[in-house]
Tab-separated table of N, CA and C in Angstrom:
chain	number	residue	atom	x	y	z
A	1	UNK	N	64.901	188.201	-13.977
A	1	UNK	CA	64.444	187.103	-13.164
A	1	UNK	C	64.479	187.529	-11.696
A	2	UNK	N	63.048	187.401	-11.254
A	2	UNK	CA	62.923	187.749	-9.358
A	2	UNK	C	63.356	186.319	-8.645
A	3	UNK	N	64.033	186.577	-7.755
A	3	UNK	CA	64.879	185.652	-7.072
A	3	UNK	C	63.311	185.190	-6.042
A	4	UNK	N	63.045	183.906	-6.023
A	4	UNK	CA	62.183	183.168	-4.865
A	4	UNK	C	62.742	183.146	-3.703
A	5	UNK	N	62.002	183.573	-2.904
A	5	UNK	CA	62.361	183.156	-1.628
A	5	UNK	C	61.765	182.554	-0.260
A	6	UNK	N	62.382	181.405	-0.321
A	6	UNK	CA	62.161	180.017	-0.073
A	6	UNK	C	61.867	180.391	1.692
A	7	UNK	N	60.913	179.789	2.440
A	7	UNK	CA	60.906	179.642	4.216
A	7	UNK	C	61.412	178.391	4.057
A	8	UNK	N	62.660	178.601	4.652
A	8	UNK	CA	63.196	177.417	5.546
A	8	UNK	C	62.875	176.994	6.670
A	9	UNK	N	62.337	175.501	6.456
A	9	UNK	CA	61.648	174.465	7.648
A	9	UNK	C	63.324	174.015	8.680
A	10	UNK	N	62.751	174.957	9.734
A	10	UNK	CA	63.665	174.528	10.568
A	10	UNK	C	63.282	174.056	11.625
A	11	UNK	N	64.007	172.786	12.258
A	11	UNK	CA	63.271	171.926	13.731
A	11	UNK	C	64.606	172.205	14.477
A	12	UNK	N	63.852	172.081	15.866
A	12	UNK	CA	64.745	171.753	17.030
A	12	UNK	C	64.625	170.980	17.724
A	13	UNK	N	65.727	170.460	18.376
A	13	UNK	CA	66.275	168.693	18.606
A	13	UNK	C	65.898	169.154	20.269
A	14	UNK	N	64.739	168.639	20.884
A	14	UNK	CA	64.626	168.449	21.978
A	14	UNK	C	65.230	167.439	22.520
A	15	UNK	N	64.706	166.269	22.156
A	15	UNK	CA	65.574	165.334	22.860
A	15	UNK	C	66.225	164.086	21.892
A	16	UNK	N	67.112	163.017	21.690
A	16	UNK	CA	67.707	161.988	20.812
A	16	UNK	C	66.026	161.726	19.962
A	17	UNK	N	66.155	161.899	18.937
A	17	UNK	CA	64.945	161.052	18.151
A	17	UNK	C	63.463	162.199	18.238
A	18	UNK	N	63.725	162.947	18.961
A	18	UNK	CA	62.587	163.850	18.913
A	18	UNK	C	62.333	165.316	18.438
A	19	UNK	N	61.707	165.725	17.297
A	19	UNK	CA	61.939	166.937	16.701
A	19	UNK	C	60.389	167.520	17.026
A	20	UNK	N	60.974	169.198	16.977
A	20	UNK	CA	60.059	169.738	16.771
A	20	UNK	C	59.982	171.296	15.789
A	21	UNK	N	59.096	171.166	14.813
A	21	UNK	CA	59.365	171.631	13.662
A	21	UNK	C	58.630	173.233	13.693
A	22	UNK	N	58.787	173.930	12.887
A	22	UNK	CA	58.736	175.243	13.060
A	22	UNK	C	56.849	175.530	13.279
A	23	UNK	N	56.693	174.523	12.456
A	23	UNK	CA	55.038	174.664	12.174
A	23	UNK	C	54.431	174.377	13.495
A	24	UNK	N	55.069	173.294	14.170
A	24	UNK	CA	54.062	172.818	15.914
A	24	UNK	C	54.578	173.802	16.222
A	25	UNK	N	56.191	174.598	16.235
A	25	UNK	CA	56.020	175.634	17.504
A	25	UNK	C	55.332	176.845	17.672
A	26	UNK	N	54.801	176.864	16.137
A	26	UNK	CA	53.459	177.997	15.980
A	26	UNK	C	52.617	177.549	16.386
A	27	UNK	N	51.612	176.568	16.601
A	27	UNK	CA	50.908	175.875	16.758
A	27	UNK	C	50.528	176.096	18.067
A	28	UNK	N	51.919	175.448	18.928
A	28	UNK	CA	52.044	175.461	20.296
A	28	UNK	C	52.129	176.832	21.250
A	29	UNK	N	52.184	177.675	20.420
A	29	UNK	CA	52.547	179.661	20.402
A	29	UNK	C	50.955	179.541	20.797
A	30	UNK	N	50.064	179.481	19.606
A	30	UNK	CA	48.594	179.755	19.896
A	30	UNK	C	48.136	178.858	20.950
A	31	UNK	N	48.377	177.628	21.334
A	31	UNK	CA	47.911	176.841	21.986
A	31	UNK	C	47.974	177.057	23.530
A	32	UNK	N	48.833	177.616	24.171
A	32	UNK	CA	49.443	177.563	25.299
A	32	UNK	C	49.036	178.871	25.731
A	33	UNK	N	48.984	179.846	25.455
A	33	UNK	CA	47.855	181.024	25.972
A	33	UNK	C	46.331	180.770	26.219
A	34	UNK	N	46.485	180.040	25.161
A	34	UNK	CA	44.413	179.700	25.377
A	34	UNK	C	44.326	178.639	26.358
A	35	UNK	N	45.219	177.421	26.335
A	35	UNK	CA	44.957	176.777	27.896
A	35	UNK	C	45.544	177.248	28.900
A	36	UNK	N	45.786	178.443	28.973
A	36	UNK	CA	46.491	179.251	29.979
A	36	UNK	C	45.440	179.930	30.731
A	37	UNK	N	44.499	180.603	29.656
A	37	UNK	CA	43.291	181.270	29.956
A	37	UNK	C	42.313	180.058	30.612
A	38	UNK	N	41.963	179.080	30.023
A	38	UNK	CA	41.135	178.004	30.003
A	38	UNK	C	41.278	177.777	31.679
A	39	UNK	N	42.727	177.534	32.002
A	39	UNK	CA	42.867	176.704	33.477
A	39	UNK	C	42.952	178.129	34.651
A	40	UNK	N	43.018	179.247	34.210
A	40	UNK	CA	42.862	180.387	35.275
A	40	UNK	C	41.439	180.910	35.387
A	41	UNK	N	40.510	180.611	34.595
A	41	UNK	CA	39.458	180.984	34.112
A	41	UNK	C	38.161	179.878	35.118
A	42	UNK	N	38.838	178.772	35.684
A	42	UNK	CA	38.246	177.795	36.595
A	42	UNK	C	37.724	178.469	37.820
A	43	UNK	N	37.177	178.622	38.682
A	43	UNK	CA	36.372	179.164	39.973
A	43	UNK	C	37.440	178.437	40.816
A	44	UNK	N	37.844	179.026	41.266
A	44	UNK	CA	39.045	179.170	43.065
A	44	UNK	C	38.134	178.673	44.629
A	45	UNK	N	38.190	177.868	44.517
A	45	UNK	CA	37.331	178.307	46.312
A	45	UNK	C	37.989	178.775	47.358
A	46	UNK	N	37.615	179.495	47.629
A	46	UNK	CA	38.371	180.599	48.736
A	46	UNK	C	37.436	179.780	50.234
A	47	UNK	N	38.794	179.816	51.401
A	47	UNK	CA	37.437	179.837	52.719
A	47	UNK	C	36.607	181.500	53.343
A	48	UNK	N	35.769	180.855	53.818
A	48	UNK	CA	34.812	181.796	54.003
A	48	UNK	C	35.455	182.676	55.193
A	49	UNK	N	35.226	184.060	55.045
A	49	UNK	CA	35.460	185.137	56.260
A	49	UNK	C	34.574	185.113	56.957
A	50	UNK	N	35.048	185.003	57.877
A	50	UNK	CA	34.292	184.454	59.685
A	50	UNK	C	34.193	185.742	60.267
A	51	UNK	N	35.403	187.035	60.250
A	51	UNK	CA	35.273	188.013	60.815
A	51	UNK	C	36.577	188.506	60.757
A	52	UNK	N	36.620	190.039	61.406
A	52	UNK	CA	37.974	190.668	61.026
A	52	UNK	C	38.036	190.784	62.730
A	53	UNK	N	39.683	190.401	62.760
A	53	UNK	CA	40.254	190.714	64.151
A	53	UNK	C	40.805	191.671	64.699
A	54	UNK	N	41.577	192.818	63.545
A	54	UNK	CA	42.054	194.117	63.816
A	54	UNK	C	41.971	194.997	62.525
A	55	UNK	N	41.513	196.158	62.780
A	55	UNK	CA	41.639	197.162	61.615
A	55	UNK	C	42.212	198.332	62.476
A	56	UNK	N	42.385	199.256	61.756
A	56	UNK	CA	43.560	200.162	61.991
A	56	UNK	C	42.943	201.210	60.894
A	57	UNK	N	42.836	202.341	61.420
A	57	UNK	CA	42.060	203.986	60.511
A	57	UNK	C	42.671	204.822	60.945
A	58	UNK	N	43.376	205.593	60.220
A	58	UNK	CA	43.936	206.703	60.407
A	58	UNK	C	42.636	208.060	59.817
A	59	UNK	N	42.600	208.757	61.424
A	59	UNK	CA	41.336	209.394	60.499
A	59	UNK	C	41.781	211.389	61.662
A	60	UNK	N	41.097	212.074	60.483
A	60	UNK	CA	41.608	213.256	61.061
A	60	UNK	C	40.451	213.907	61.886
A	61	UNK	N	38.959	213.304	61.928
A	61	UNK	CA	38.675	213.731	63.001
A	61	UNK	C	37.604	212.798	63.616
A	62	UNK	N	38.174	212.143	65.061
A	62	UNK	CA	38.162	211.063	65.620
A	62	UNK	C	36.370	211.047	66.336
A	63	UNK	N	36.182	211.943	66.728
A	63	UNK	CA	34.735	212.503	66.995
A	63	UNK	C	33.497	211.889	65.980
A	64	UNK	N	34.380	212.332	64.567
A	64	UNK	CA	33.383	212.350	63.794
A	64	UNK	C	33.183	210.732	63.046
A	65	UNK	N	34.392	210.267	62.941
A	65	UNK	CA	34.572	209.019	62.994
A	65	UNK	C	34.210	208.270	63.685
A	66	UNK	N	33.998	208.533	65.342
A	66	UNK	CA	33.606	207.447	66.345
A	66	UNK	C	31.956	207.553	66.100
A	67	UNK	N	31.654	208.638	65.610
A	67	UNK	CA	29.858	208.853	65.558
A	67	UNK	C	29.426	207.787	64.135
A	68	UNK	N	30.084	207.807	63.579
A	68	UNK	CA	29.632	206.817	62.273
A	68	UNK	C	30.225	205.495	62.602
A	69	UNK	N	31.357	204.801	63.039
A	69	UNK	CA	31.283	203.771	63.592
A	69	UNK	C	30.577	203.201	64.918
A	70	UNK	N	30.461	204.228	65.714
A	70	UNK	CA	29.669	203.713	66.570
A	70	UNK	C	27.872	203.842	66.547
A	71	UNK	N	27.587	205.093	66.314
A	71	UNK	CA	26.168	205.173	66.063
A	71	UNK	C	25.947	204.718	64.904
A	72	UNK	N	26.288	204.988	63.608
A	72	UNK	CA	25.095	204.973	62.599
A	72	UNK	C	25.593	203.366	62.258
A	73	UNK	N	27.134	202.622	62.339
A	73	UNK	CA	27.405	200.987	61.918
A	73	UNK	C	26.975	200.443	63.063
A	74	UNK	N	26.937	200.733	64.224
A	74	UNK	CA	26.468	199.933	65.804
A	74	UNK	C	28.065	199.192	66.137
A	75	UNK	N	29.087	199.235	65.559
A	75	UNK	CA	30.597	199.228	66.572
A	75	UNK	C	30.177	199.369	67.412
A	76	UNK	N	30.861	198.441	68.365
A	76	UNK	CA	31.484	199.114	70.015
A	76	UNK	C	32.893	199.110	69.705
A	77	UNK	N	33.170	200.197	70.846
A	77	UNK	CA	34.174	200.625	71.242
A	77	UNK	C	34.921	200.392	72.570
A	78	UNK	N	35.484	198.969	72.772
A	78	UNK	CA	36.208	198.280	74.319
A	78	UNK	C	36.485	199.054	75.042
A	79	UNK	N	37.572	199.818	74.598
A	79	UNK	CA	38.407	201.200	75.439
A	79	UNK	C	39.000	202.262	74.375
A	80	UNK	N	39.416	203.119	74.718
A	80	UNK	CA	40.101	204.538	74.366
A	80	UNK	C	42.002	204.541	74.901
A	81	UNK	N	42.134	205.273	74.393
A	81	UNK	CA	43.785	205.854	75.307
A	81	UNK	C	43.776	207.021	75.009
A	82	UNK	N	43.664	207.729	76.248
A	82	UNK	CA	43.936	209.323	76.145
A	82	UNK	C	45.297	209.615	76.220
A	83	UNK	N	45.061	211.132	75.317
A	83	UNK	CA	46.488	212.022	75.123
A	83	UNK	C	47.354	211.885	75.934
A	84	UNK	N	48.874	211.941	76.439
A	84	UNK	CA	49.603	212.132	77.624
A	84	UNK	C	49.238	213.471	77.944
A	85	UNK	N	49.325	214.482	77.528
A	85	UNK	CA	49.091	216.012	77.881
A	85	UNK	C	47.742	216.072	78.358
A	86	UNK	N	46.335	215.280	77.800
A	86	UNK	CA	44.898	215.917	77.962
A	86	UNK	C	44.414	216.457	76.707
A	87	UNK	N	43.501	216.716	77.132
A	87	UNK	CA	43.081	217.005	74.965
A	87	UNK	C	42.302	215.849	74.547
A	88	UNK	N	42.097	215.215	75.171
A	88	UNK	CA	40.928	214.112	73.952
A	88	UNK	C	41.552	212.798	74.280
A	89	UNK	N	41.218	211.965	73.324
A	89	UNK	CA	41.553	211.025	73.182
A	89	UNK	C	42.834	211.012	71.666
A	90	UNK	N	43.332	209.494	72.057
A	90	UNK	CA	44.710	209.361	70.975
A	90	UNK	C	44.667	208.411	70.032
A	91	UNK	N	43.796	207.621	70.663
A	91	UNK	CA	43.431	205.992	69.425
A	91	UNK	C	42.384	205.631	70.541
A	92	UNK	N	40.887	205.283	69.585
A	92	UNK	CA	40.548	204.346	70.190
A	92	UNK	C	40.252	202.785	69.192
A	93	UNK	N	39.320	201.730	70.620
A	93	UNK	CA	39.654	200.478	69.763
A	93	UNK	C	37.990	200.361	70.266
C-alpha cells in the first residue's frame, strides 16, 4: 500500500475574523506582478526641457573640440581662461 499524500489547506489569520487561504495567496502571487506591470506601464508626463544651463567636457584636445562645438554645432563661446604659465588655453565656456 502507497501512502497518499494529502496538500494541506493552510490559512493565515490576518486580522480577528479574516482568513486568507493558501489558494488566494497564489492567486494574489500572480495577481500583483501583473498590476504592478499594468500601473508602471501608464505614460509619466515629464516637464518639457527649456534648455541646459551648464555642461562640463573633459576633452583631450581642446582645439579640436572648440572647432566642432563652435563651427560645425554654431556654440558660442562667452570667454576662455588661459594657462597660468602660457600655453593655450585651460577651460573654456
Amino acid at each position: 500500500m502507497v501512502p497518499r499524500i494529502r496538500q494541506a489547506r493552510s490559512a493565515v489569520s490576518l486580522a480577528p475574523g479574516a482568513w486568507l487561504t493558501l489558494d488566494s495567496m497564489r492567486k494574489l502571487g500572480v495577481l500583483l506582478p501583473v498590476l504592478t506591470l499594468l500601473l508602471a506601464a501608464q505614460a509619466v508626463e515629464r516637464p518639457r526641457v527649456l534648455g541646459v544651463a551648464h555642461m562640463a567636457l573633459y576633452v583631450s584636445d581642446l582645439a579640436k573640440s572648440r572647432a566642432f562645438y563652435k563651427d560645425f554645432l554654431g556654440f558660442g563661446e562667452p570667454y576662455s581662461l588661459p594657462r597660468k604659465g602660457g600655453g593655450g588655453d585651460r577651460i573654456a565656456f
